[in-house]
Tab-separated table of C-alpha atoms in Angstrom:
chain	number	residue	atom	x	y	z
B	1	MET	CA	0.151	3.122	-15.090
B	2	LYS	CA	0.558	2.194	-11.266
B	3	LYS	CA	3.450	0.600	-11.523
B	4	PHE	CA	4.668	3.477	-14.131
B	5	ILE	CA	4.163	6.099	-11.028
B	6	LEU	CA	6.146	3.587	-8.430
B	7	THR	CA	8.751	2.764	-10.776
B	8	LEU	CA	9.399	6.841	-11.510
B	9	LEU	CA	8.251	7.696	-7.721
B	10	CYS	CA	11.470	4.851	-7.044
B	11	LEU	CA	13.776	6.744	-8.989
B	12	SER	CA	13.280	9.773	-7.610
B	13	ILE	CA	13.754	8.495	-4.116
B	14	VAL	CA	17.042	6.855	-5.399
B	15	SER	CA	18.031	10.023	-7.018
B	16	PHE	CA	17.291	12.003	-4.028
B	17	ALA	CA	18.558	10.074	-1.388
B	18	PHE	CA	21.999	9.151	-3.213
B	19	ALA	CA	22.546	13.136	-3.829
B	20	GLN	CA	22.830	13.360	-0.146
B	21	THR	CA	25.979	13.857	1.573
B	22	ASN	CA	24.822	12.372	4.873
B	23	ASP	CA	26.866	9.471	6.463
B	24	ASN	CA	23.489	8.000	8.062
B	25	SER	CA	24.014	4.177	7.029
B	26	GLU	CA	20.143	3.566	7.240
B	27	THR	CA	19.558	5.570	4.365
B	28	ASN	CA	20.437	2.999	2.206
B	29	ALA	CA	18.274	0.314	4.191
B	30	HIS	CA	15.499	-1.821	3.169
B	31	LEU	CA	11.637	-0.230	3.930
B	32	THR	CA	10.629	-2.438	7.232
B	33	PHE	CA	7.004	-3.175	7.723
B	34	LYS	CA	6.266	-3.653	12.090
B	35	GLY	CA	9.711	-3.332	12.401
B	36	ILE	CA	10.906	-5.995	10.710
B	37	PRO	CA	13.173	-5.102	7.011
B	38	ILE	CA	11.298	-6.447	3.518
B	39	ASP	CA	13.648	-8.245	2.582
B	40	GLY	CA	14.679	-12.171	2.368
B	41	THR	CA	13.047	-14.896	1.896
B	42	PRO	CA	8.638	-15.058	1.864
B	43	ALA	CA	9.661	-17.779	4.342
B	44	SER	CA	12.239	-15.924	6.730
B	45	PHE	CA	9.768	-13.099	5.985
B	46	GLY	CA	6.981	-15.186	7.734
B	47	SER	CA	8.002	-16.492	10.242
B	48	LYS	CA	8.917	-12.902	11.676
B	49	LEU	CA	5.339	-12.003	10.806
B	50	LYS	CA	4.171	-15.067	13.318
B	51	ALA	CA	7.052	-13.794	15.532
B	52	ASN	CA	5.115	-10.834	15.738
B	53	GLY	CA	1.354	-12.532	16.418
B	54	PHE	CA	0.064	-12.507	12.948
B	55	THR	CA	-0.863	-16.508	11.759
B	56	TYR	CA	-0.658	-17.866	8.160
B	57	ASP	CA	-3.645	-17.948	6.014
B	58	MET	CA	-2.953	-19.128	2.538
B	59	GLU	CA	-0.986	-19.169	-0.363
B	60	LEU	CA	-2.077	-17.521	-3.449
B	61	ASP	CA	-0.741	-17.126	-7.038
B	62	GLY	CA	2.840	-17.325	-5.393
B	63	THR	CA	1.479	-14.860	-2.509
B	64	ILE	CA	1.769	-16.037	0.773
B	65	TRP	CA	-1.845	-14.350	3.078
B	66	TYR	CA	-1.229	-13.635	6.688
B	67	LYS	CA	-4.346	-12.448	8.955
B	68	GLY	CA	-3.944	-10.529	12.009
B	69	ASN	CA	-4.159	-7.191	14.072
B	70	PHE	CA	-2.105	-3.938	12.601
B	71	ALA	CA	-2.619	-0.161	13.505
B	72	GLY	CA	-5.187	-0.898	15.966
B	73	TYR	CA	-7.629	-3.026	13.245
B	74	ASN	CA	-8.136	-6.343	14.027
B	75	ASP	CA	-8.572	-9.649	11.441
B	76	CYS	CA	-6.153	-7.458	8.548
B	77	GLN	CA	-5.024	-9.553	5.900
B	78	VAL	CA	-1.188	-9.148	4.732
B	79	ALA	CA	0.445	-10.457	1.334
B	80	VAL	CA	3.994	-11.087	1.321
B	81	LYS	CA	4.795	-10.570	-2.519
B	82	SER	CA	8.147	-11.958	-3.956
B	83	ASN	CA	10.110	-12.461	-6.945
B	84	ASN	CA	12.635	-15.295	-7.249
B	85	ASN	CA	12.176	-16.411	-3.649
B	86	LEU	CA	12.763	-12.362	-2.438
B	87	VAL	CA	10.185	-10.190	-0.995
B	88	TYR	CA	10.086	-6.734	-2.487
B	89	GLU	CA	6.555	-5.967	-1.065
B	90	ILE	CA	4.147	-6.345	1.797
B	91	VAL	CA	0.252	-5.360	1.172
B	92	VAL	CA	-2.354	-5.026	4.029
B	93	LEU	CA	-6.060	-5.116	3.395
B	94	PHE	CA	-7.942	-3.644	6.108
B	95	PRO	CA	-10.885	-5.144	7.048
B	96	LYS	CA	-14.121	-4.655	4.415
B	97	SER	CA	-16.393	-1.757	4.932
B	98	TYR	CA	-20.348	-1.843	5.381
B	99	SER	CA	-20.604	1.914	4.288
B	100	TRP	CA	-19.145	4.875	2.850
B	101	SER	CA	-18.677	6.758	6.286
B	102	HIS	CA	-16.892	3.427	7.807
B	103	LEU	CA	-14.617	3.122	4.836
B	104	TYR	CA	-13.807	7.317	4.223
B	105	ASN	CA	-12.937	7.319	8.463
B	106	THR	CA	-10.891	4.352	8.085
B	107	TYR	CA	-9.164	5.676	5.126
B	108	THR	CA	-8.841	9.278	6.892
B	109	SER	CA	-7.747	8.004	9.906
B	110	LEU	CA	-4.669	6.121	8.470
B	111	LYS	CA	-3.842	8.921	6.423
B	112	ASP	CA	-3.296	10.489	9.653
B	113	MET	CA	-1.147	7.871	11.017
B	114	LEU	CA	1.172	7.958	7.879
B	115	THR	CA	1.691	11.662	7.749
B	116	THR	CA	2.586	12.079	11.567
B	117	LYS	CA	4.958	9.337	10.793
B	118	TYR	CA	6.472	9.964	7.678
B	119	GLY	CA	5.317	13.394	6.622
B	120	GLU	CA	2.684	14.690	4.073
B	121	PRO	CA	2.037	12.365	0.945
B	122	SER	CA	4.215	13.063	-2.215
B	123	SER	CA	0.937	12.596	-4.216
B	124	SER	CA	-2.227	12.771	-3.231
B	125	ARG	CA	-5.834	12.251	-5.292
B	126	GLU	CA	-9.456	12.147	-3.131
B	127	GLU	CA	-12.639	12.147	-6.215
B	128	PHE	CA	-15.177	10.104	-7.672
B	129	ILE	CA	-14.395	9.785	-11.636
B	130	ASN	CA	-16.738	8.688	-14.112
B	131	THR	CA	-19.304	9.105	-12.889
B	132	PRO	CA	-23.014	9.661	-14.895
B	133	SER	CA	-23.981	12.593	-14.913
B	134	TYR	CA	-27.304	12.215	-13.650
B	135	MET	CA	-25.983	10.696	-10.705
B	136	ASN	CA	-26.113	12.760	-7.657
B	137	ILE	CA	-23.843	11.397	-5.690
B	138	GLU	CA	-24.105	13.346	-1.897
B	139	ASP	CA	-25.233	10.839	0.174
B	140	ASP	CA	-23.528	7.652	1.931
B	141	ASN	CA	-25.305	5.024	-0.125
B	142	ASP	CA	-24.301	7.000	-3.140
B	143	LYS	CA	-20.892	7.402	-2.173
B	144	PHE	CA	-20.626	3.525	-1.223
B	145	TYR	CA	-22.665	2.307	-4.846
B	146	GLU	CA	-19.851	4.712	-6.394
B	147	VAL	CA	-16.500	2.603	-4.867
B	148	LYS	CA	-18.411	-0.896	-5.097
B	149	ASN	CA	-18.481	0.473	-9.294
B	150	ASP	CA	-14.557	1.379	-9.652
B	151	ARG	CA	-15.366	5.552	-9.833
B	152	CYS	CA	-14.097	6.056	-7.123
B	153	LEU	CA	-10.450	7.178	-6.756
B	154	TYR	CA	-8.623	7.790	-3.344
B	155	TYR	CA	-4.844	7.441	-2.749
B	156	SER	CA	-1.958	8.889	-1.039
B	157	ASN	CA	1.867	8.133	-1.473
B	158	PHE	CA	4.369	8.130	1.261
B	159	VAL	CA	7.928	8.483	0.133
B	160	CYS	CA	10.422	6.793	3.016
B	161	ILE	CA	13.143	7.684	2.881
B	162	LYS	CA	15.421	7.684	6.827
B	163	GLY	CA	15.051	4.817	7.658
B	164	GLY	CA	14.820	2.980	4.751
B	165	LEU	CA	14.019	3.571	1.018
B	166	GLY	CA	10.790	2.940	-0.255
B	167	THR	CA	6.944	4.353	-0.893
B	168	ILE	CA	3.820	3.304	1.103
B	169	THR	CA	0.564	3.794	-0.959
B	170	MET	CA	-2.866	3.689	0.676
B	171	GLU	CA	-6.273	3.723	-1.704
B	172	ILE	CA	-9.683	2.646	-1.292
B	173	LYS	CA	-10.100	-0.724	-3.337
B	174	LYS	CA	-13.269	-1.533	-5.392
B	175	SER	CA	-13.452	-4.265	-2.635
B	176	CYS	CA	-14.986	-1.413	-0.019
B	177	CYS	CA	-11.793	-2.029	1.703
B	178	VAL	CA	-8.769	-0.125	2.460
B	179	ALA	CA	-5.472	-1.346	1.301
B	180	LEU	CA	-1.658	0.001	2.315
B	181	PHE	CA	1.328	-1.116	-0.418
B	182	TYR	CA	4.528	-1.148	1.447
B	183	THR	CA	7.330	-0.959	-1.123
B	184	ASP	CA	10.815	-1.808	-0.580
B	185	TYR	CA	12.978	0.134	-2.866
B	186	LEU	CA	15.876	-1.694	-2.866
B	187	ASN	CA	14.274	-5.019	-3.777
B	188	GLU	CA	11.405	-3.732	-6.066
B	189	LEU	CA	14.705	-2.009	-8.070
B	190	ALA	CA	16.268	-6.093	-8.150
B	191	LYS	CA	12.475	-7.655	-9.306
B	192	GLU	CA	12.618	-4.770	-12.093
B	193	SER	CA	16.372	-5.793	-13.763
B	194	ALA	CA	15.311	-9.282	-13.186
B	195	ALA	CA	12.795	-8.859	-15.316
B	196	ILE	CA	14.850	-6.545	-18.322
B	197	ASN	CA	17.320	-9.353	-17.985
B	198	ASP	CA	15.041	-11.735	-18.757
B	199	LEU	CA	14.225	-9.698	-22.409
């Protein structure tokens, strides 16, 4: 479902971008992460991450992971996702939280920063879902329990047009951390096209 929504968002982005009669060449550029265009091979992208202070951590199922400081948070994990040796998405996992209040503060702080830079989210949902009716989730421990049981639906999507086409999605994960997904539209579209060509 997430991929379907992402695809719809990407189509909306490109429709809007190409409808503009703006001669700004940045409109059709790749989305950036720490000023690095989300493009090229994982090796070339990784070398630029290392130049920005990140260190190699591991490779798991074809995704290369790095560690470093990001947006004022120490010890973040950064995944470089690629398809056919072309980077299309960067995932940031912020350090794990051990209370709802800490997790929520991380989420709202990052959301405020993203809103300042990219404007209001194109979509957002922040609620607990499928909580049993007998539970009263008023205190910190109860809310944190809901997160761990995958009943916390907190996410915000930011559509980026100027300076690069793409989306940034932020969400609270069941693993009790906040995650950011930087998806470049142009290379995501190339990935989808390659998948369609396989059919």
